[in-house]
Short mmCIF file of C-alpha atoms in Angstrom, two decimals:
data_model
loop_
_atom_site.label_atom_id
_atom_site.label_comp_id
_atom_site.label_asym_id
_atom_site.label_seq_id
_atom_site.Cartn_x
_atom_site.Cartn_y
_atom_site.Cartn_z
CA MET P 1 103.48 72.24 112.90
CA MET P 2 106.05 74.17 115.49
CA THR P 3 106.25 73.43 118.79
CA PRO P 4 109.30 73.58 121.35
CA SER P 5 110.48 70.18 120.33
CA THR P 6 111.11 71.34 116.73
CA VAL P 7 112.61 74.67 117.28
CA ASP P 8 115.50 75.45 119.09
CA VAL P 9 114.70 78.27 121.23
CA SER P 10 118.04 78.69 122.99
CA THR P 11 118.50 82.09 121.93
CA PRO P 12 116.45 84.85 123.54
CA ALA P 13 114.57 87.60 121.92
CA VAL P 14 114.10 91.02 122.96
CA VAL P 15 111.05 93.10 121.68
CA LEU P 16 111.99 96.46 121.40
CA LYS P 17 110.23 99.93 121.53
CA PHE P 18 111.01 103.27 121.58
CA ASP P 19 107.35 104.50 121.19
CA ARG P 20 106.09 105.68 124.59
CA ASN P 21 102.82 103.95 124.30
CA PRO P 22 101.67 101.77 127.21
CA MET P 23 98.71 100.24 124.75
CA HIS P 24 100.68 99.09 121.98
CA HIS P 25 99.39 95.89 121.63
CA GLY P 26 102.44 94.33 119.04
CA GLY P 27 104.48 94.05 121.58
CA LEU P 28 102.39 91.72 123.45
CA GLY P 29 101.58 89.52 120.59
CA ALA P 30 105.23 88.95 119.69
CA ILE P 31 106.24 88.52 123.78
CA ARG P 32 103.34 85.57 123.17
CA SER P 33 104.21 84.39 120.07
CA LEU P 34 108.14 83.12 121.34
CA GLY P 35 106.88 82.96 124.86
CA ARG P 36 104.68 80.21 124.08
CA LEU P 37 107.41 78.27 122.27
CA GLY P 38 109.89 78.44 125.61
CA VAL P 39 112.07 81.13 123.81
CA PRO P 40 113.44 83.60 126.59
CA VAL P 41 111.68 86.81 126.48
CA HIS P 42 113.21 90.21 127.13
CA GLY P 43 110.57 93.27 127.48
CA VAL P 44 110.73 96.90 126.64
CA HIS P 45 108.53 98.82 128.55
CA GLU P 46 108.02 102.52 129.49
CA TYR P 47 106.28 102.12 132.38
CA ARG P 48 106.66 99.14 135.67
CA TRP P 49 102.91 98.83 134.79
CA ALA P 50 102.64 98.53 131.21
CA PRO P 51 99.99 96.09 130.21
CA ALA P 52 102.73 94.36 128.30
CA ALA P 53 104.58 94.51 131.13
CA GLY P 54 102.42 92.05 133.26
CA SER P 55 102.89 88.62 130.84
CA ARG P 56 103.99 85.63 132.42
CA TYR P 57 105.99 84.88 129.02
CA LEU P 58 108.32 87.15 129.96
CA THR P 59 111.71 86.15 130.97
CA ASP P 60 112.72 90.02 132.54
CA ARG P 61 111.47 93.56 132.09
CA TRP P 62 113.19 96.47 131.20
CA VAL P 63 111.82 100.03 132.05
CA TRP P 64 113.30 102.26 129.41
CA ARG P 65 112.78 105.79 127.74
CA PRO P 66 115.36 106.53 125.04
CA THR P 67 116.42 110.12 124.30
CA GLY P 68 117.02 111.32 121.05
CA ASP P 69 120.74 110.92 121.56
CA PRO P 70 122.58 108.10 118.92
CA ASP P 71 125.53 107.25 121.34
CA ARG P 72 123.21 107.48 124.59
CA ILE P 73 120.61 104.88 122.84
CA LEU P 74 123.68 102.92 121.97
CA ALA P 75 125.01 102.53 125.42
CA ASP P 76 121.74 101.51 126.98
CA LEU P 77 121.03 99.25 124.49
CA THR P 78 124.64 97.46 125.29
CA GLY P 79 123.93 97.76 128.57
CA LEU P 80 120.89 95.46 128.13
CA ALA P 81 123.06 93.17 126.01
CA ARG P 82 125.34 92.76 128.79
CA ARG P 83 121.94 91.98 131.48
CA ILE P 84 120.71 89.61 129.33
CA GLY P 85 124.54 88.09 128.82
CA ARG P 86 124.27 86.65 125.12
CA PRO P 87 123.35 87.58 121.98
CA ALA P 88 119.73 88.07 121.29
CA VAL P 89 116.93 88.54 118.41
CA LEU P 90 115.45 92.15 118.35
CA VAL P 91 112.04 92.68 117.51
CA PRO P 92 111.49 96.34 116.52
CA THR P 93 108.04 97.14 117.04
CA ASP P 94 107.32 100.72 115.83
CA ASP P 95 109.13 102.87 113.22
CA ALA P 96 111.65 104.60 115.41
CA ALA P 97 113.25 101.23 116.69
CA SER P 98 113.20 100.35 112.89
CA ILE P 99 114.99 103.09 111.76
CA PHE P 100 117.50 103.59 114.38
CA LEU P 101 118.70 99.95 113.99
CA ALA P 102 118.92 100.72 110.40
CA GLU P 103 121.36 103.96 110.97
CA HIS P 104 122.86 103.41 113.93
CA GLY P 105 122.75 99.99 114.60
CA GLU P 106 125.88 98.56 113.37
CA PRO P 107 127.87 98.67 116.73
CA LEU P 108 125.08 96.17 118.63
CA ARG P 109 125.40 93.27 115.80
CA ASP P 110 127.99 91.42 118.36
CA ASP P 111 125.34 91.83 121.01
CA PHE P 112 122.04 91.36 118.93
CA LEU P 113 120.60 89.78 115.66
CA PHE P 114 118.50 91.97 113.75
CA PRO P 115 117.61 92.38 109.74
CA GLU P 116 120.12 94.18 107.59
CA PRO P 117 118.17 96.34 105.41
CA PRO P 118 119.56 99.17 103.46
CA ALA P 119 120.56 101.74 105.96
CA ASP P 120 118.07 104.76 104.29
CA LEU P 121 115.40 102.24 103.28
CA PRO P 122 113.10 102.24 106.65
CA ARG P 123 113.11 105.96 107.05
CA MET P 124 112.19 106.48 103.45
CA MET P 125 109.56 103.94 104.13
CA ALA P 126 108.25 105.49 107.15
CA GLY P 127 108.07 108.62 105.51
CA LYS P 128 105.04 109.47 103.90
CA TYR P 129 105.93 111.71 101.35
CA SER P 130 109.38 109.55 100.58
CA MET P 131 106.87 106.67 100.66
CA TYR P 132 104.92 108.02 98.17
CA GLN P 133 108.14 109.32 96.17
CA LEU P 134 109.52 105.57 96.17
CA CYS P 135 106.16 103.81 95.06
CA ARG P 136 105.96 106.30 92.39
CA GLY P 137 109.53 105.97 91.07
CA LEU P 138 108.29 102.26 90.85
CA GLY P 139 105.22 102.05 88.96
CA VAL P 140 103.59 101.16 92.36
CA PRO P 141 100.25 102.54 92.31
CA CYS P 142 99.49 104.74 95.24
CA PRO P 143 97.05 108.45 96.14
CA GLU P 144 98.29 111.15 94.56
CA THR P 145 99.97 113.21 97.52
CA VAL P 146 101.54 116.54 98.26
CA LEU P 147 103.66 118.03 100.80
CA PRO P 148 102.22 121.59 100.98
CA ALA P 149 104.64 124.69 101.51
CA THR P 150 102.05 127.03 102.32
CA LEU P 151 98.26 126.83 103.45
CA ASP P 152 97.26 127.75 99.72
CA GLU P 153 99.13 125.07 98.20
CA ALA P 154 97.08 122.99 100.56
CA ARG P 155 93.82 124.37 99.42
CA ASP P 156 95.01 124.39 95.75
CA PHE P 157 95.38 120.58 96.19
CA ALA P 158 92.34 119.65 97.86
CA ALA P 159 90.57 121.94 95.74
CA ARG P 160 91.92 119.56 92.49
CA VAL P 161 91.39 116.47 94.10
CA GLY P 162 88.41 117.06 96.28
CA TYR P 163 87.05 116.35 99.52
CA PRO P 164 87.45 114.75 101.68
CA VAL P 165 91.57 114.28 101.96
CA VAL P 166 93.88 112.47 103.95
CA ALA P 167 96.27 114.44 106.12
CA LYS P 168 99.25 112.79 107.59
CA LEU P 169 102.33 113.89 109.88
CA ALA P 170 104.99 113.22 106.88
CA THR P 171 107.07 111.94 109.94
CA PRO P 172 104.44 110.29 112.35
CA TRP P 173 107.63 109.02 114.64
CA VAL P 174 108.47 112.45 115.67
CA PRO P 175 106.88 114.22 119.07
CA GLY P 176 105.74 117.31 119.70
CA SER P 177 102.76 117.99 117.14
CA GLY P 178 99.72 117.35 119.09
CA VAL P 179 97.58 115.80 116.25
CA ARG P 180 96.65 112.39 115.20
CA SER P 181 98.97 111.19 112.51
CA THR P 182 96.11 110.62 110.25
CA THR P 183 92.98 112.59 109.87
CA ILE P 184 90.20 112.66 107.17
CA VAL P 185 89.60 116.62 106.41
CA THR P 186 86.19 117.27 104.86
CA ASP P 187 86.24 120.83 104.66
CA GLY P 188 88.42 123.87 104.39
CA ALA P 189 87.94 125.26 108.17
CA ARG P 190 89.11 121.97 109.13
CA LEU P 191 92.26 121.93 106.54
CA ALA P 192 93.29 125.32 107.59
CA ASP P 193 93.31 124.49 111.53
CA LEU P 194 95.34 121.43 110.86
CA TYR P 195 98.00 122.98 108.65
CA LEU P 196 98.30 125.79 111.19
CA THR P 197 98.64 123.26 114.20
CA CYS P 198 101.17 121.42 112.40
CA ALA P 199 103.11 124.97 111.13
CA ARG P 200 103.22 126.46 114.94
CA SER P 201 105.11 122.76 115.91
CA GLY P 202 107.42 122.45 113.07
CA ALA P 203 105.31 119.08 112.09
CA GLY P 204 105.29 118.10 108.37
CA LEU P 205 101.89 118.06 107.28
CA LEU P 206 101.10 115.59 104.30
CA LEU P 207 97.60 115.31 102.04
CA GLN P 208 96.65 112.52 100.36
CA GLU P 209 94.12 111.97 97.93
CA PHE P 210 91.14 110.13 99.10
CA VAL P 211 90.56 106.81 97.57
CA PRO P 212 86.60 105.95 97.74
CA GLU P 213 85.69 102.96 100.12
CA GLY P 214 83.33 99.87 99.52
CA ASN P 215 83.02 96.75 100.93
CA ASP P 216 86.57 94.68 101.05
CA THR P 217 88.49 97.51 100.15
CA ASP P 218 90.77 98.17 102.78
CA TRP P 219 93.51 95.50 102.59
CA PHE P 220 97.02 95.02 104.54
CA CYS P 221 99.74 93.07 104.21
CA HIS P 222 102.02 91.17 106.92
CA ALA P 223 105.39 89.43 105.52
CA TYR P 224 108.83 88.85 106.33
CA VAL P 225 111.66 89.35 103.87
CA GLY P 226 114.96 87.05 104.95
CA ARG P 227 118.59 87.45 104.73
CA ASP P 228 118.27 85.98 101.67
CA GLY P 229 115.94 88.07 99.95
CA GLU P 230 112.65 85.76 100.04
CA SER P 231 109.61 86.98 101.52
CA ARG P 232 107.92 84.35 103.01
CA PRO P 233 105.53 84.42 104.90
CA VAL P 234 103.10 86.16 102.91
CA PHE P 235 99.64 87.18 104.40
CA THR P 236 96.97 89.22 103.16
CA GLY P 237 93.46 90.42 105.49
CA VAL P 238 90.78 92.65 105.26
CA LYS P 239 90.39 95.84 107.50
CA GLU P 240 86.86 95.61 108.90
CA ARG P 241 86.88 98.27 111.29
CA SER P 242 89.61 101.21 112.35
CA TYR P 243 90.24 103.14 115.33
CA PRO P 244 89.61 106.11 114.72
CA ALA P 245 86.87 104.86 112.36
CA HIS P 246 87.99 105.03 108.39
CA ALA P 247 91.91 106.61 109.05
CA GLY P 248 93.30 104.53 112.27
CA LEU P 249 95.04 101.24 113.28
CA THR P 250 92.89 97.74 112.35
CA SER P 251 90.56 97.31 115.49
CA MET P 252 88.58 94.48 113.65
CA GLY P 253 90.53 92.33 111.02
CA ARG P 254 89.90 89.36 108.63
CA SER P 255 92.23 86.84 107.42
CA MET P 256 91.82 86.38 103.83
CA PRO P 257 93.97 85.05 101.10
CA ASN P 258 94.84 87.33 97.79
CA THR P 259 97.48 85.88 95.66
CA ARG P 260 97.08 89.43 93.09
CA LEU P 261 97.72 91.34 96.38
CA ARG P 262 100.61 88.75 97.68
CA THR P 263 102.65 88.73 94.21
CA GLN P 264 102.21 92.98 94.03
CA LEU P 265 103.84 93.27 97.64
CA THR P 266 106.43 90.48 97.26
CA ASP P 267 107.40 92.22 93.97
CA LEU P 268 107.70 95.88 95.38
CA LEU P 269 109.94 94.30 98.32
CA ALA P 270 112.20 92.67 96.03
CA ALA P 271 112.79 95.69 94.01
CA ILE P 272 113.35 98.14 97.32
CA GLY P 273 115.93 95.06 98.95
CA TYR P 274 114.15 95.33 102.02
CA ARG P 275 114.76 92.90 104.59
CA GLY P 276 112.62 92.29 107.88
CA ILE P 277 108.94 92.28 109.09
CA VAL P 278 106.70 94.76 107.04
CA ASP P 279 103.33 95.94 107.56
CA VAL P 280 101.88 97.48 104.72
CA ASP P 281 97.96 99.00 104.33
CA VAL P 282 96.37 99.10 100.48
CA ARG P 283 93.12 99.83 99.30
CA LEU P 284 91.35 98.62 96.21
CA ASP P 285 90.22 101.47 93.94
CA HIS P 286 87.28 100.65 91.99
CA ARG P 287 87.66 103.12 89.76
CA ASP P 288 90.89 101.66 88.15
CA ASP P 289 90.72 98.10 89.83
CA ARG P 290 94.32 98.73 91.44
CA TYR P 291 95.16 98.40 95.17
CA GLN P 292 96.51 101.66 96.25
CA VAL P 293 99.51 101.76 98.40
CA LEU P 294 98.57 103.55 101.70
CA ASP P 295 101.47 103.13 103.84
CA LEU P 296 104.59 101.24 103.89
CA ASN P 297 105.67 100.34 107.65
CA PRO P 298 109.08 98.57 108.12
CA ARG P 299 108.45 97.07 111.47
CA LEU P 300 105.99 94.79 113.00
CA GLY P 301 102.10 95.63 112.49
CA ALA P 302 100.17 95.59 115.73
CA GLN P 303 97.28 92.98 114.38
CA PHE P 304 100.18 90.63 113.13
CA ARG P 305 98.74 88.01 115.14
CA LEU P 306 95.89 87.58 113.26
CA PHE P 307 97.94 86.09 110.36
CA ARG P 308 99.61 82.44 110.96
CA ASP P 309 99.60 79.45 108.48
CA THR P 310 99.27 75.43 108.59
CA GLU P 311 102.77 74.95 109.60
CA GLY P 312 101.95 77.59 112.62
CA MET P 313 104.33 80.42 111.55
CA ASP P 314 103.52 84.09 111.75
CA VAL P 315 106.07 86.94 110.82
CA VAL P 316 107.78 86.73 114.82
CA LEU P 317 108.68 83.41 114.55
CA ALA P 318 109.70 83.70 111.04
CA GLN P 319 112.02 86.07 111.90
CA TYR P 320 113.25 84.62 114.69
CA LEU P 321 113.89 81.08 113.18
CA ASP P 322 115.72 82.86 110.07
CA LEU P 323 118.14 85.01 112.34
CA THR P 324 118.97 82.10 114.57
CA GLY P 325 120.02 80.13 111.19
CA GLN P 326 116.49 77.38 111.05
CA LYS P 327 114.83 76.88 108.35
CA VAL P 328 111.64 78.76 107.72
CA THR P 329 109.14 76.11 106.63
CA THR P 330 105.84 78.25 105.61
CA GLY P 331 102.43 76.76 104.60
CA GLU P 332 99.26 77.76 103.31
CA GLN P 333 97.21 81.09 105.06
CA VAL P 334 94.63 80.11 107.74
CA ALA P 335 91.76 81.78 105.86
CA GLY P 336 89.02 83.39 107.88
CA ARG P 337 90.61 83.89 111.44
CA GLY P 338 89.39 87.25 113.00
CA PHE P 339 91.48 89.66 115.34
CA VAL P 340 89.91 92.47 117.42
CA VAL P 341 91.36 94.87 119.80
CA GLU P 342 88.84 95.22 122.61
CA ASN P 343 89.54 98.22 123.68
CA TYR P 344 89.41 99.88 120.22
CA ASP P 345 86.91 98.13 118.77
CA PRO P 346 83.52 99.25 120.51
CA VAL P 347 84.66 103.11 120.56
CA ALA P 348 85.24 102.52 116.32
CA ALA P 349 81.99 100.50 115.77
CA PHE P 350 80.23 103.39 117.23
CA GLY P 351 82.12 105.88 114.49
CA TYR P 352 80.73 103.69 111.78
CA TRP P 353 77.47 103.94 113.05
CA ARG P 354 77.40 107.32 113.14
CA GLY P 355 77.82 107.45 109.37
CA GLY P 356 75.42 104.48 109.08
CA ARG P 357 77.67 101.66 107.93
CA LEU P 358 77.28 99.65 110.86
CA GLY P 359 74.38 98.29 113.11
CA LEU P 360 74.37 96.83 116.69
CA THR P 361 73.50 93.06 114.91
CA ALA P 362 76.17 93.56 112.54
CA TRP P 363 78.68 94.36 114.75
CA LEU P 364 77.96 91.22 117.21
CA ASP P 365 77.84 89.80 113.99
CA SER P 366 81.30 90.22 113.41
CA LEU P 367 82.69 88.76 116.69
CA ARG P 368 81.43 85.55 116.41
CA GLY P 369 83.69 82.89 115.49
CA LYS P 370 85.91 83.43 118.26
CA PRO P 371 88.69 85.83 117.02
CA GLU P 372 92.05 86.53 118.24
CA THR P 373 91.65 88.98 120.77
CA ALA P 374 94.44 91.83 121.32
CA TRP P 375 94.70 91.74 125.00
CA PHE P 376 92.61 88.77 126.37
CA ALA P 377 94.10 85.06 126.60
CA ARG P 378 93.44 82.61 129.21
CA ASP P 379 96.94 81.16 129.55
CA ASP P 380 97.64 85.15 130.25
CA PRO P 381 95.52 87.09 132.01
CA MET P 382 97.29 89.68 133.26
CA PRO P 383 97.85 91.88 130.55
CA PHE P 384 93.96 92.38 129.92
CA ALA P 385 93.68 93.05 133.35
CA LEU P 386 96.30 96.05 132.86
CA MET P 387 94.58 97.22 130.22
CA CYS P 388 91.69 97.43 131.48
CA LEU P 389 92.81 99.31 134.45
CA ARG P 390 94.54 101.72 132.16
CA THR P 391 91.88 102.58 130.11
CA ALA P 392 89.25 103.59 132.91
CA TRP P 393 91.94 105.95 134.35
CA ARG P 394 92.43 107.21 130.97
CA VAL P 395 88.57 107.49 130.76
CA ALA P 396 88.22 109.17 134.33
CA SER P 397 91.09 111.36 134.19
CA ARG P 398 90.14 112.24 130.03
CA PRO P 399 88.76 115.99 131.43
CA PHE P 400 91.96 116.94 133.15
CA ALA P 401 94.53 115.45 130.85
CA GLY P 402 96.30 117.42 128.13
CA THR P 403 95.36 117.94 124.11
CA GLN P 404 97.43 115.48 123.13
CA PRO P 405 95.59 112.09 121.75
CA ALA P 406 96.42 109.03 123.08
CA ASP P 407 98.16 107.61 119.90
CA THR P 408 100.35 110.24 118.87
CA PRO P 409 104.23 108.96 118.59
CA THR P 410 106.20 110.11 121.75
CA ALA P 411 109.19 108.10 120.34
CA ALA P 412 112.60 109.77 120.34
CA VAL P 413 114.91 108.85 117.26
CA PRO P 414 117.94 110.94 115.56
CA GLN P 415 117.46 112.89 112.74
CA GLY P 416 119.37 113.09 109.88
CA ARG P 417 121.64 111.53 107.61
CA PRO P 418 122.69 107.31 108.82
CA ARG P 419 126.14 106.74 109.87
CA GLU P 420 128.66 105.26 107.65
CA ARG P 421 129.01 101.75 107.94
CA THR P 422 132.54 100.38 108.87
#
């Protein structure tokens, strides 16, 4: 079991985010995971009073709102490196940060330690249609997908596969669309409205076949692929609820080892040559008993704290150890652990109740067994208090707010081809 006495914690870490979403709990999990071991953790925040910025496990807080200019971003990160004064491990928590480091991060390698996947791979994985093409090219099961050029093409696809269909932003890290990154579309009128909204904003809209739901059909996997290409650790779990219901982030999950799914994921990561932390969503399709890949995210998953093994390892600790030249010793996945996001799960549960999928007693039963919480921690209470205040303010100000949903990505990441390596 890892303890502060068994790990060299002298190298600092930076929990990096480009997405201007102060309610991102994955970064807080990374701060706590490393900080509790004694690692000096520097947090990047969009606001001084962002909930994660209140963590007692932060050595330093850096308020930063990146632009779309890669040279400016490189200069800002170099300034952060000078502020830290020694090389530090970078832990990207969103697609935009992972894409930027892969495509533009080479000049930063004297100051920061971070994985080195193929330069074009994170963008390919994060892009919803390019991910589909990548998986299909490798023979990996995934739902039928189309990137319609016209509304008629969108209607033809929906007519062929049948409603509901899943609508996704093709590049969800690009700001400005004003719609959620994933939407379940149940009729033609909603499809037309969504397509035209995306067309006006210049956002690409992707349509995906809806794989039927059922009990224990929604799975997710978190893994770290080291510099040597080995995937360790690899965790699998069941998504019990999501926010928004049926089409969003995990608000309640359960750790459940799945050897078959673990093998499928490990083979996929080896085939594409990925390096770093990965978060994968899949759904078991009972029509052919295959796990269909829904999302392949080249970064830390917000619910990663659900998973740990008998050695105390999680994916963030694995990356820290690997990049600092320490041995990554893994054990057996701890089964049955729960994880709940306090500010989202009650709303998610209401959505499942409205659909006849969940009752009050079943919801309360799912919270038994002391699941790990995204925000609350007895040894680090301030982020929970700040989250509650921010949630209350959001509810109170909603009638006066704009139309952009809370989870719409607002990160800026340069577009186009990656830089040539030197």
